[in-house]
PDB file of C-alpha atoms in Angstrom:
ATOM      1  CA  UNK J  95       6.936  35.180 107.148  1.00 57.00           C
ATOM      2  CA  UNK J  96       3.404  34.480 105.612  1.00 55.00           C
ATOM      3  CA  UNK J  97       4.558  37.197 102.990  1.00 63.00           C
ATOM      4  CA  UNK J  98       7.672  35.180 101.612  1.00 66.00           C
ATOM      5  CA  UNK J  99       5.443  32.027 101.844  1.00 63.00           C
ATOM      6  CA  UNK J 100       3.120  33.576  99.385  1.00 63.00           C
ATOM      7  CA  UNK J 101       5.757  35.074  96.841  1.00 70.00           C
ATOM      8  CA  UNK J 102       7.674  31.452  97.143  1.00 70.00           C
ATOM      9  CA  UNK J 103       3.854  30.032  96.184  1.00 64.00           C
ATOM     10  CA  UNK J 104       3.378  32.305  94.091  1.00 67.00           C
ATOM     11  CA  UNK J 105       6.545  32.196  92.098  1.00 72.00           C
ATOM     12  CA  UNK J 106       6.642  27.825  92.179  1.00 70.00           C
ATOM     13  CA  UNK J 107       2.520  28.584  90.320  1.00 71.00           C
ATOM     14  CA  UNK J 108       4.104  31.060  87.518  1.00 73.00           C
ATOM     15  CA  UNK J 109       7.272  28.767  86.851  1.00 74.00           C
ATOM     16  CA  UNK J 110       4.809  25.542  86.905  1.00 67.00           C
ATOM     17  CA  UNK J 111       2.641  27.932  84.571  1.00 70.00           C
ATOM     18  CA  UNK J 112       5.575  28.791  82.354  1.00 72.00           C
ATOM     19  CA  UNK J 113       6.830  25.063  82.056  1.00 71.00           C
ATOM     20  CA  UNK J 114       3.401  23.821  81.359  1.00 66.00           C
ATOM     21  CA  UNK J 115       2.740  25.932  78.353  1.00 65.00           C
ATOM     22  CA  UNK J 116       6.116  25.045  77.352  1.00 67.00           C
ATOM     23  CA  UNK J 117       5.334  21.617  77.355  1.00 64.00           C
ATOM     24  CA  UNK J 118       1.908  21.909  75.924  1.00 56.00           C
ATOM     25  CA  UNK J 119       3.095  24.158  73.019  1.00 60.00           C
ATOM     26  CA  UNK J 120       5.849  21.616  71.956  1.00 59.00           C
ATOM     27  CA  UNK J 121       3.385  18.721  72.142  1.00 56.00           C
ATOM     28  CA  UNK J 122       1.371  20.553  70.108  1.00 61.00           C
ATOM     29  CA  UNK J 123       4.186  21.412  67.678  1.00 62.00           C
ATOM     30  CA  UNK J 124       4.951  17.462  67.691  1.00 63.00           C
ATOM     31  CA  UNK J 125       1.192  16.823  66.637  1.00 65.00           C
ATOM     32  CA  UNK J 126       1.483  19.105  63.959  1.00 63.00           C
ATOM     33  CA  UNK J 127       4.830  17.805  62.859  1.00 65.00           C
ATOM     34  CA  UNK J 128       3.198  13.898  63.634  1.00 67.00           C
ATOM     35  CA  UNK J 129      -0.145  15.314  61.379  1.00 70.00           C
ATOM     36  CA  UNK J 130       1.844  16.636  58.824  1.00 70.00           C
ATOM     37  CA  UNK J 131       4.352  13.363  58.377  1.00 73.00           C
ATOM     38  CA  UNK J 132       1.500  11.564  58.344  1.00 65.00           C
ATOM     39  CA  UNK J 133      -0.050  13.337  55.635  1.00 72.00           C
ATOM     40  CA  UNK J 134       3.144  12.808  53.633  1.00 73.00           C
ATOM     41  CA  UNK J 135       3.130   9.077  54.131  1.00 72.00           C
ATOM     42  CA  UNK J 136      -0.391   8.855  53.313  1.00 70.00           C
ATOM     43  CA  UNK J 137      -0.158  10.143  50.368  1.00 75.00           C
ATOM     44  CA  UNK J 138       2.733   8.506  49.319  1.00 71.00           C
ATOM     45  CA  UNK J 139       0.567   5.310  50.486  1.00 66.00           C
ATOM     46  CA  UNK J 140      -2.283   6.439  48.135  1.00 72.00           C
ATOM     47  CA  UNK J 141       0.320   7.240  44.905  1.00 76.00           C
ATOM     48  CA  UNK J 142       2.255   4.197  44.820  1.00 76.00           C
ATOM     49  CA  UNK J 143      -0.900   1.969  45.835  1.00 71.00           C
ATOM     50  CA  UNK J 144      -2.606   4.232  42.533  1.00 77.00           C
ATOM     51  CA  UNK J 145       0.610   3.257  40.369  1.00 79.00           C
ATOM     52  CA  UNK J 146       0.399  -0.755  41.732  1.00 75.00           C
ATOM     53  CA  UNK J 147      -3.097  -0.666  40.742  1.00 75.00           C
ATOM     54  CA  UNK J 148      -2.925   0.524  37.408  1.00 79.00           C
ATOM     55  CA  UNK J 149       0.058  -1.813  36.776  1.00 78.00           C
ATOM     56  CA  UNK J 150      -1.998  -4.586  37.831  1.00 76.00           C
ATOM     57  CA  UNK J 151      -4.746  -3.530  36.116  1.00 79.00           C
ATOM     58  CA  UNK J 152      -2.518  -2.976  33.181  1.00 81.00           C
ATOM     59  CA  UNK J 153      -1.186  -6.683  33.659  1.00 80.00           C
ATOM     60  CA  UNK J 154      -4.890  -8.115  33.962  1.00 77.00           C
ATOM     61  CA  UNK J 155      -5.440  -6.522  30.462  1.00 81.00           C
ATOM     62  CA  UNK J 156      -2.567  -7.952  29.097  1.00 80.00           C
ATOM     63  CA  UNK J 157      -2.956 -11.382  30.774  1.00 75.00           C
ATOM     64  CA  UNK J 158      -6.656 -11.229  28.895  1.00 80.00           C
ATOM     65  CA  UNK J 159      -5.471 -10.044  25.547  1.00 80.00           C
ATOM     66  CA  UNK J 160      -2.613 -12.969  25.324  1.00 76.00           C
ATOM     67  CA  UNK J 161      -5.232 -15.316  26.620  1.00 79.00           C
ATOM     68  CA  UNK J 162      -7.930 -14.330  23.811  1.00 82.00           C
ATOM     69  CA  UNK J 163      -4.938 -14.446  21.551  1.00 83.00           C
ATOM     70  CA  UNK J 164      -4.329 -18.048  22.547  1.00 82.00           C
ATOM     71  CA  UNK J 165      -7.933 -19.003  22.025  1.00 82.00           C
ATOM     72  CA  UNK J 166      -7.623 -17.652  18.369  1.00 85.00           C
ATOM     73  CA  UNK J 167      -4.506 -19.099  17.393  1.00 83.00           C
ATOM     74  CA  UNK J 168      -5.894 -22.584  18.876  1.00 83.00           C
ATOM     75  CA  UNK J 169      -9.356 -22.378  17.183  1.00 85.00           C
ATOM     76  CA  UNK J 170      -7.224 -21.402  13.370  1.00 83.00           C
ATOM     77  CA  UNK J 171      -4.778 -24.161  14.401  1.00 83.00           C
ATOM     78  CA  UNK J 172      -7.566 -26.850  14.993  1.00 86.00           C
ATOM     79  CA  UNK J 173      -9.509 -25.705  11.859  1.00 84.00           C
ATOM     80  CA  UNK J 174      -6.002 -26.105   9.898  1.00 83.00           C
ATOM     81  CA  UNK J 175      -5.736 -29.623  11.581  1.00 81.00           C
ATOM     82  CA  UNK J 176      -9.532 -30.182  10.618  1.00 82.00           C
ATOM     83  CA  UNK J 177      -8.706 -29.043   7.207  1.00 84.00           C
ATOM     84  CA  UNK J 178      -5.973 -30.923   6.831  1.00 79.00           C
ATOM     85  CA  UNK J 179      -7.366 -34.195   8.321  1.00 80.00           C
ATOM     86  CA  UNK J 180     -10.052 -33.993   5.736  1.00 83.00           C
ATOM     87  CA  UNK J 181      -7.647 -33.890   3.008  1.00 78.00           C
ATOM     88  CA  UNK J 182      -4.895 -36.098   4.146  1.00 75.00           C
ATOM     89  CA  UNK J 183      -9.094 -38.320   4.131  1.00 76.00           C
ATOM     90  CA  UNK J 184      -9.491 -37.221   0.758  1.00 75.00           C
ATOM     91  CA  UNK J 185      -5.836 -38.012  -0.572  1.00 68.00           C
ATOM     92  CA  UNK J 186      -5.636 -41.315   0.783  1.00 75.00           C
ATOM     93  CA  UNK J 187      -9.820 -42.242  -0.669  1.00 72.00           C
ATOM     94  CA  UNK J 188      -8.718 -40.747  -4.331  1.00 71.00           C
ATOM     95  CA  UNK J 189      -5.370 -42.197  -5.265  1.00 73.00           C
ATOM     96  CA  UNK J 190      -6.517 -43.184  -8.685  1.00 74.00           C
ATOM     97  CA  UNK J 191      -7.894 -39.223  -8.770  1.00 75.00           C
ATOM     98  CA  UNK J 192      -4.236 -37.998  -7.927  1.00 71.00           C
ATOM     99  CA  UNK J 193      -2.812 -40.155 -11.038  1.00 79.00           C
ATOM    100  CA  UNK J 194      -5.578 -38.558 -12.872  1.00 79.00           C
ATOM    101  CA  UNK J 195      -4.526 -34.937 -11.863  1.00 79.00           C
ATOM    102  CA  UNK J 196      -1.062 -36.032 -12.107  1.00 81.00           C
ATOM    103  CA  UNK J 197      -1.542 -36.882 -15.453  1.00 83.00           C
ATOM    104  CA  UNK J 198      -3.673 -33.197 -16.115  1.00 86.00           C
ATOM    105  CA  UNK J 199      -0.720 -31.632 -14.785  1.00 85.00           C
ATOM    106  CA  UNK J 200       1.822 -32.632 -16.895  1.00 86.00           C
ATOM    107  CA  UNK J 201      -0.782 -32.075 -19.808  1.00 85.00           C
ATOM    108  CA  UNK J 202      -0.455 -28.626 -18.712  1.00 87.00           C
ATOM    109  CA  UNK J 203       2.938 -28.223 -18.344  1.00 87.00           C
ATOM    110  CA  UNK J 204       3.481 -29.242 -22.150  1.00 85.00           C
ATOM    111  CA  UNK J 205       0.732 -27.035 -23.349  1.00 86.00           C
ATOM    112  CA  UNK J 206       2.549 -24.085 -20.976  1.00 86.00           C
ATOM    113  CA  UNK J 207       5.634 -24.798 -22.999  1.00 84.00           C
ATOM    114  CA  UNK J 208       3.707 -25.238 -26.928  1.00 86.00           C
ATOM    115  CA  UNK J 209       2.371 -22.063 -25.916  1.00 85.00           C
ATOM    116  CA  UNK J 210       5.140 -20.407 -24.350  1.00 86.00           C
ATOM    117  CA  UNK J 211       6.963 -21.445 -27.632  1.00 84.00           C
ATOM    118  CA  UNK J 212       4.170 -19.768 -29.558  1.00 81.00           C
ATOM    119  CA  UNK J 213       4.154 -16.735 -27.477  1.00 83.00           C
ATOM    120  CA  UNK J 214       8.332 -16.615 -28.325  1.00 82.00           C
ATOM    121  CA  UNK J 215       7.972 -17.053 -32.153  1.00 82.00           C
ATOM    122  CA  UNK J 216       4.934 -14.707 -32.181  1.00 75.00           C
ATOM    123  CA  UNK J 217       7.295 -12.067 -30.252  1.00 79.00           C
ATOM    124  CA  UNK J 218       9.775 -12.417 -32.875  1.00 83.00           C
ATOM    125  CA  UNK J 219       7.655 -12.551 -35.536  1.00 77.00           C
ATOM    126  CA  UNK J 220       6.241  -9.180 -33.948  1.00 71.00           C
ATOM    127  CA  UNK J 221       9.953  -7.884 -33.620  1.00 78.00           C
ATOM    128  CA  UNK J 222      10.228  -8.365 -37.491  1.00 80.00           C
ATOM    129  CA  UNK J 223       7.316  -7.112 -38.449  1.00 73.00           C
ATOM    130  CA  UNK J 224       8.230  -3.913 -36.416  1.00 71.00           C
ATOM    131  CA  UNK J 225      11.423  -3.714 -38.316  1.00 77.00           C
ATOM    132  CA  UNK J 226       9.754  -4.168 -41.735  1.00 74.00           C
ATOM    133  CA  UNK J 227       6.834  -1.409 -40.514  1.00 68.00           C
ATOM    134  CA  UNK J 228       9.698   1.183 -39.680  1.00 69.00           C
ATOM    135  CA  UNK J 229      11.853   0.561 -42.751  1.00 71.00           C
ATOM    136  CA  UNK J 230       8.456   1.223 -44.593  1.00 65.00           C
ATOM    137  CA  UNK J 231       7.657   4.000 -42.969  1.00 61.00           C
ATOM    138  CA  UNK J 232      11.083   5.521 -43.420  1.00 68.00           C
ATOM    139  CA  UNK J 233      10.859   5.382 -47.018  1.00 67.00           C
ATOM    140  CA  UNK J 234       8.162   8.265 -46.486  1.00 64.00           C
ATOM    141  CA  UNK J 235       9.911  10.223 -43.823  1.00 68.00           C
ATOM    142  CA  UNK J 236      11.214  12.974 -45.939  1.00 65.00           C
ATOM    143  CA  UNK J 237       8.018  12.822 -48.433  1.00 67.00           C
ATOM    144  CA  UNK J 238       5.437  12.903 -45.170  1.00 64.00           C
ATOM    145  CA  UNK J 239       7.538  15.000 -42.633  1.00 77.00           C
ATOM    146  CA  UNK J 240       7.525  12.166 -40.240  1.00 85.00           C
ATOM    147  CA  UNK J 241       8.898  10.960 -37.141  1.00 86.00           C
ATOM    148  CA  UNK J 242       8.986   7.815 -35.683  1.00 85.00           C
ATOM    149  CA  UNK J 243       9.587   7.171 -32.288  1.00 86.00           C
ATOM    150  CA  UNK J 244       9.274   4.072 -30.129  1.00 86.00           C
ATOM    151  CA  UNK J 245       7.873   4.890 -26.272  1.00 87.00           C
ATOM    152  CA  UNK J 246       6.505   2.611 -23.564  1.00 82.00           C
ATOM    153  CA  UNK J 247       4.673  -0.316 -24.343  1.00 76.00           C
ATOM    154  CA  UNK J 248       6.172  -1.199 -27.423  1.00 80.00           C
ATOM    155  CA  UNK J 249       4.140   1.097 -29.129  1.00 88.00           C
ATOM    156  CA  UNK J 250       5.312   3.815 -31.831  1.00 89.00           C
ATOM    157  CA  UNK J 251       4.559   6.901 -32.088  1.00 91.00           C
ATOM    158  CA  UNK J 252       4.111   8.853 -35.649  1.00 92.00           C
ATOM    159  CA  UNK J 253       4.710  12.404 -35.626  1.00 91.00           C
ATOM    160  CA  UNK J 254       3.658  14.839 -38.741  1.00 91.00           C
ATOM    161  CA  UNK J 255       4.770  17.723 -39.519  1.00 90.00           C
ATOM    162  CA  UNK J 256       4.903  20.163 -42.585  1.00 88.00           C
ATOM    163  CA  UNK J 257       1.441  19.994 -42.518  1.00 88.00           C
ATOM    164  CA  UNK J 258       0.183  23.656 -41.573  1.00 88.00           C
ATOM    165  CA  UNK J 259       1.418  26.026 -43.983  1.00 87.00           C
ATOM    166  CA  UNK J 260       1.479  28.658 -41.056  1.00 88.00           C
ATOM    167  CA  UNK J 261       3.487  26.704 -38.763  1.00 89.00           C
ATOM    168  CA  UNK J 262       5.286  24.136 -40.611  1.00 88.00           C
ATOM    169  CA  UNK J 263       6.647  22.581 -37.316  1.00 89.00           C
ATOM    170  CA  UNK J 264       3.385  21.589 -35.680  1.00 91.00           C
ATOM    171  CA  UNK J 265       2.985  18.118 -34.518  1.00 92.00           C
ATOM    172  CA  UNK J 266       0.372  15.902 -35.490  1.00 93.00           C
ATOM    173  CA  UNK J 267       0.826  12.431 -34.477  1.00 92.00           C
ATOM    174  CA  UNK J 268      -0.954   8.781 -33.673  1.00 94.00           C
ATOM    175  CA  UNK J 269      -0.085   5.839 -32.031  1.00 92.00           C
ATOM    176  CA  UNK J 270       0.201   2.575 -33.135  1.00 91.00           C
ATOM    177  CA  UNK J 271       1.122  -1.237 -31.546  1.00 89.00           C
ATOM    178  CA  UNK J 272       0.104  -5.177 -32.313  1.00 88.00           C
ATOM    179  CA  UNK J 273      -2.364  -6.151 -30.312  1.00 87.00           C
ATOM    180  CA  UNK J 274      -2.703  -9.921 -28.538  1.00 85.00           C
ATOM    181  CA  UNK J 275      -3.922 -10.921 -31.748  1.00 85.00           C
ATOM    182  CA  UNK J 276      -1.172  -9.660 -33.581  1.00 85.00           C
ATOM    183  CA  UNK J 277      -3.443  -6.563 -35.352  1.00 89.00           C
ATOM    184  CA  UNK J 278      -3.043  -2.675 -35.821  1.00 89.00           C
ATOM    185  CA  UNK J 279      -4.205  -0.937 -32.957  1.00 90.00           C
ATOM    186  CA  UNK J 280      -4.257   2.860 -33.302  1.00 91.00           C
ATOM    187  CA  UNK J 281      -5.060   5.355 -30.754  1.00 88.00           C
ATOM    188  CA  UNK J 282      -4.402   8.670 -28.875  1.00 89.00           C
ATOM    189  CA  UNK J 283      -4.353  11.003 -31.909  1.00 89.00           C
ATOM    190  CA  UNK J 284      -3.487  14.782 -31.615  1.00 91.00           C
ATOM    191  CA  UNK J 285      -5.532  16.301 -32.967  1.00 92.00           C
ATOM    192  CA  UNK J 286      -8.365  13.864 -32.127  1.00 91.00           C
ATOM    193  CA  UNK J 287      -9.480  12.029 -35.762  1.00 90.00           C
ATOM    194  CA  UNK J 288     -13.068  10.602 -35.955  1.00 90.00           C
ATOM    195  CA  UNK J 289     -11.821   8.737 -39.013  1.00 91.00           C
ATOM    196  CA  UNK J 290      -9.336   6.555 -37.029  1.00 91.00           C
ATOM    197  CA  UNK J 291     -10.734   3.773 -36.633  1.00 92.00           C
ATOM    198  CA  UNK J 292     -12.245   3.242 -40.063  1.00 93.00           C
ATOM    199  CA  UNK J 293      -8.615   3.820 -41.053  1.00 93.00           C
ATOM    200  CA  UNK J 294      -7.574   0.992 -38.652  1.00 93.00           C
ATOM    201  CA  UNK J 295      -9.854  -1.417 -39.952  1.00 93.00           C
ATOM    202  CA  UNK J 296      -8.984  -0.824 -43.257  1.00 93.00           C
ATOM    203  CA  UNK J 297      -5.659  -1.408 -42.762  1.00 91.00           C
ATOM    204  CA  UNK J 298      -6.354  -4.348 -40.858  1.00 91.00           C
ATOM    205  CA  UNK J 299      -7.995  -5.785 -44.193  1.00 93.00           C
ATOM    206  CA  UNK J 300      -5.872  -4.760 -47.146  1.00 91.00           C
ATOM    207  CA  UNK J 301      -2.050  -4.673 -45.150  1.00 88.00           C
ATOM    208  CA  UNK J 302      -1.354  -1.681 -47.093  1.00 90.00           C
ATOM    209  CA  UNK J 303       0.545   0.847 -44.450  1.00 86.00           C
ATOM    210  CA  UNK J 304       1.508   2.962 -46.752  1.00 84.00           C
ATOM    211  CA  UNK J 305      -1.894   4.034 -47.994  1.00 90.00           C
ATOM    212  CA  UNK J 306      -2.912   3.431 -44.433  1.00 92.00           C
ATOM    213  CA  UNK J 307      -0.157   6.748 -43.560  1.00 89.00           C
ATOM    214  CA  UNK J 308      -1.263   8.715 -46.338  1.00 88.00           C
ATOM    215  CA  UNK J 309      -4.742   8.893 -45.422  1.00 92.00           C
ATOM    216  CA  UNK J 310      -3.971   9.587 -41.986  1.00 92.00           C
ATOM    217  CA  UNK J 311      -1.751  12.497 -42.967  1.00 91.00           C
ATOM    218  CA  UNK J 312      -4.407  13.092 -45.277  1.00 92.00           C
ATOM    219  CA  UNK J 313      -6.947  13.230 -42.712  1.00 92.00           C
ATOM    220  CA  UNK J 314      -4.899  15.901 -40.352  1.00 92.00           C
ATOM    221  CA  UNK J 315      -4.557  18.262 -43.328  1.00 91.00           C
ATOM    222  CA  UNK J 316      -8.164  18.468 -43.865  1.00 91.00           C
ATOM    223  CA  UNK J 317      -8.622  19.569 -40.115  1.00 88.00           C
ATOM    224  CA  UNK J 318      -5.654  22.405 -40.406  1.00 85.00           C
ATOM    225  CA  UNK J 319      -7.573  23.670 -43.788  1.00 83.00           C
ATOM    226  CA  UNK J 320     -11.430  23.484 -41.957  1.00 75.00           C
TER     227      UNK J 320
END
């Protein structure tokens, strides 16, 4: 009797064992699972409460970049009103000054147009004297061996040739335009010609193109022969 009241003891201790470590091992299980979903949510916590800080942060530098903004459009727009106060002052103080400038101004606007109309006839005076130059010049196109060509600028350009025995086709040319007051201007010779610009002046003087060509052509046979 005392035998099967110990087994029956015994047995009720194992299964009160067995059930307790049951329970203890899910509770722990829960803890973990409870640790682990907490760890999740707290760092979910911490990433959006990173992302809400930088967007406020963002929004406090924005806020503080259209509120400087705002203090330098109002500090230009009270120096504008400043400005203009002090002329509207002005304007009003100096109405006899304003019939004065008036006056000035149309002044200038007539001598704009005398000139303008200067500027016109001088252009077409230039035209014609262009005309006249190149119906000179091609008097002595087939005597010289030159070209004429017109390029940018108005300017022409005067092209040798038949000037090197050896190579009868080599270019030699100059440049030539009016100038703002209406005189020769020569320039970017090929070959360079020291003697250019005492040829320029000359021709300046004495109007004579013609002699003016011939010593050019003149001048780029002595370099083929030295």
């Amino acid at each position: 009797m005392v035998e099967d009241e110990l087994a029956l003891l015994d047995k009720s201790i194992n299964e009160f064992w067995n059930k307790f470590k049951s329970n203890v091992s899910d509770a722990s299980c829960q803890m973990v699972g409870l640790r682990d979903t907490y760890k999740e949510i707290n760092k979910a916590f911490a990433e959006k409460l990173s992302v809400k800080l930088k967007e406020e942060e963002r929004m406090v530098q924005m806020f503080l970049e259209y509120q400087n903004q705002i203090c330098r459009q109002n500090k230009l727009i009270q120096e504008k009103k400043d400005n203009l106060l002090k002329l509207i002052v002005e304007v009003k103080g100096k109405k006899q000054e304003m019939e004065v400038l008036t006056a000035k101004v149309q002044d200038l606007k007539e001598e704009y147009a005398r000139k303008k109309e200067t500027i016109s006839t001088a252009k077409k005076a230039s035209e014609e004297r262009l005309k006249r130059l190149q119906k000179s010049v091609d008097l002595y196109k087939d005597r010289l061996g030159l070209e004429i060509r017109k390029i940018y600028g108005d300017k022409l350009q005067f092209i040798f040739t038949d000037i090197d025995p050896k190579h009868p086709d080599s270019p030699y040319m100059f440049c030539l335009y009016l100038n703002e007051a209406r005189e020769y201007e020569v320039s970017d010779s090929a070959p360079h010609l020291e003697c250019l610009a005492e040829f320029q002046e000359k021709v300046r003087k004495t109007k004579n193109f013609s002699a003016f060509l011939a010593n050019v052509r003149k001048a780029f046979s002595t370099v083929v022969y030295n």
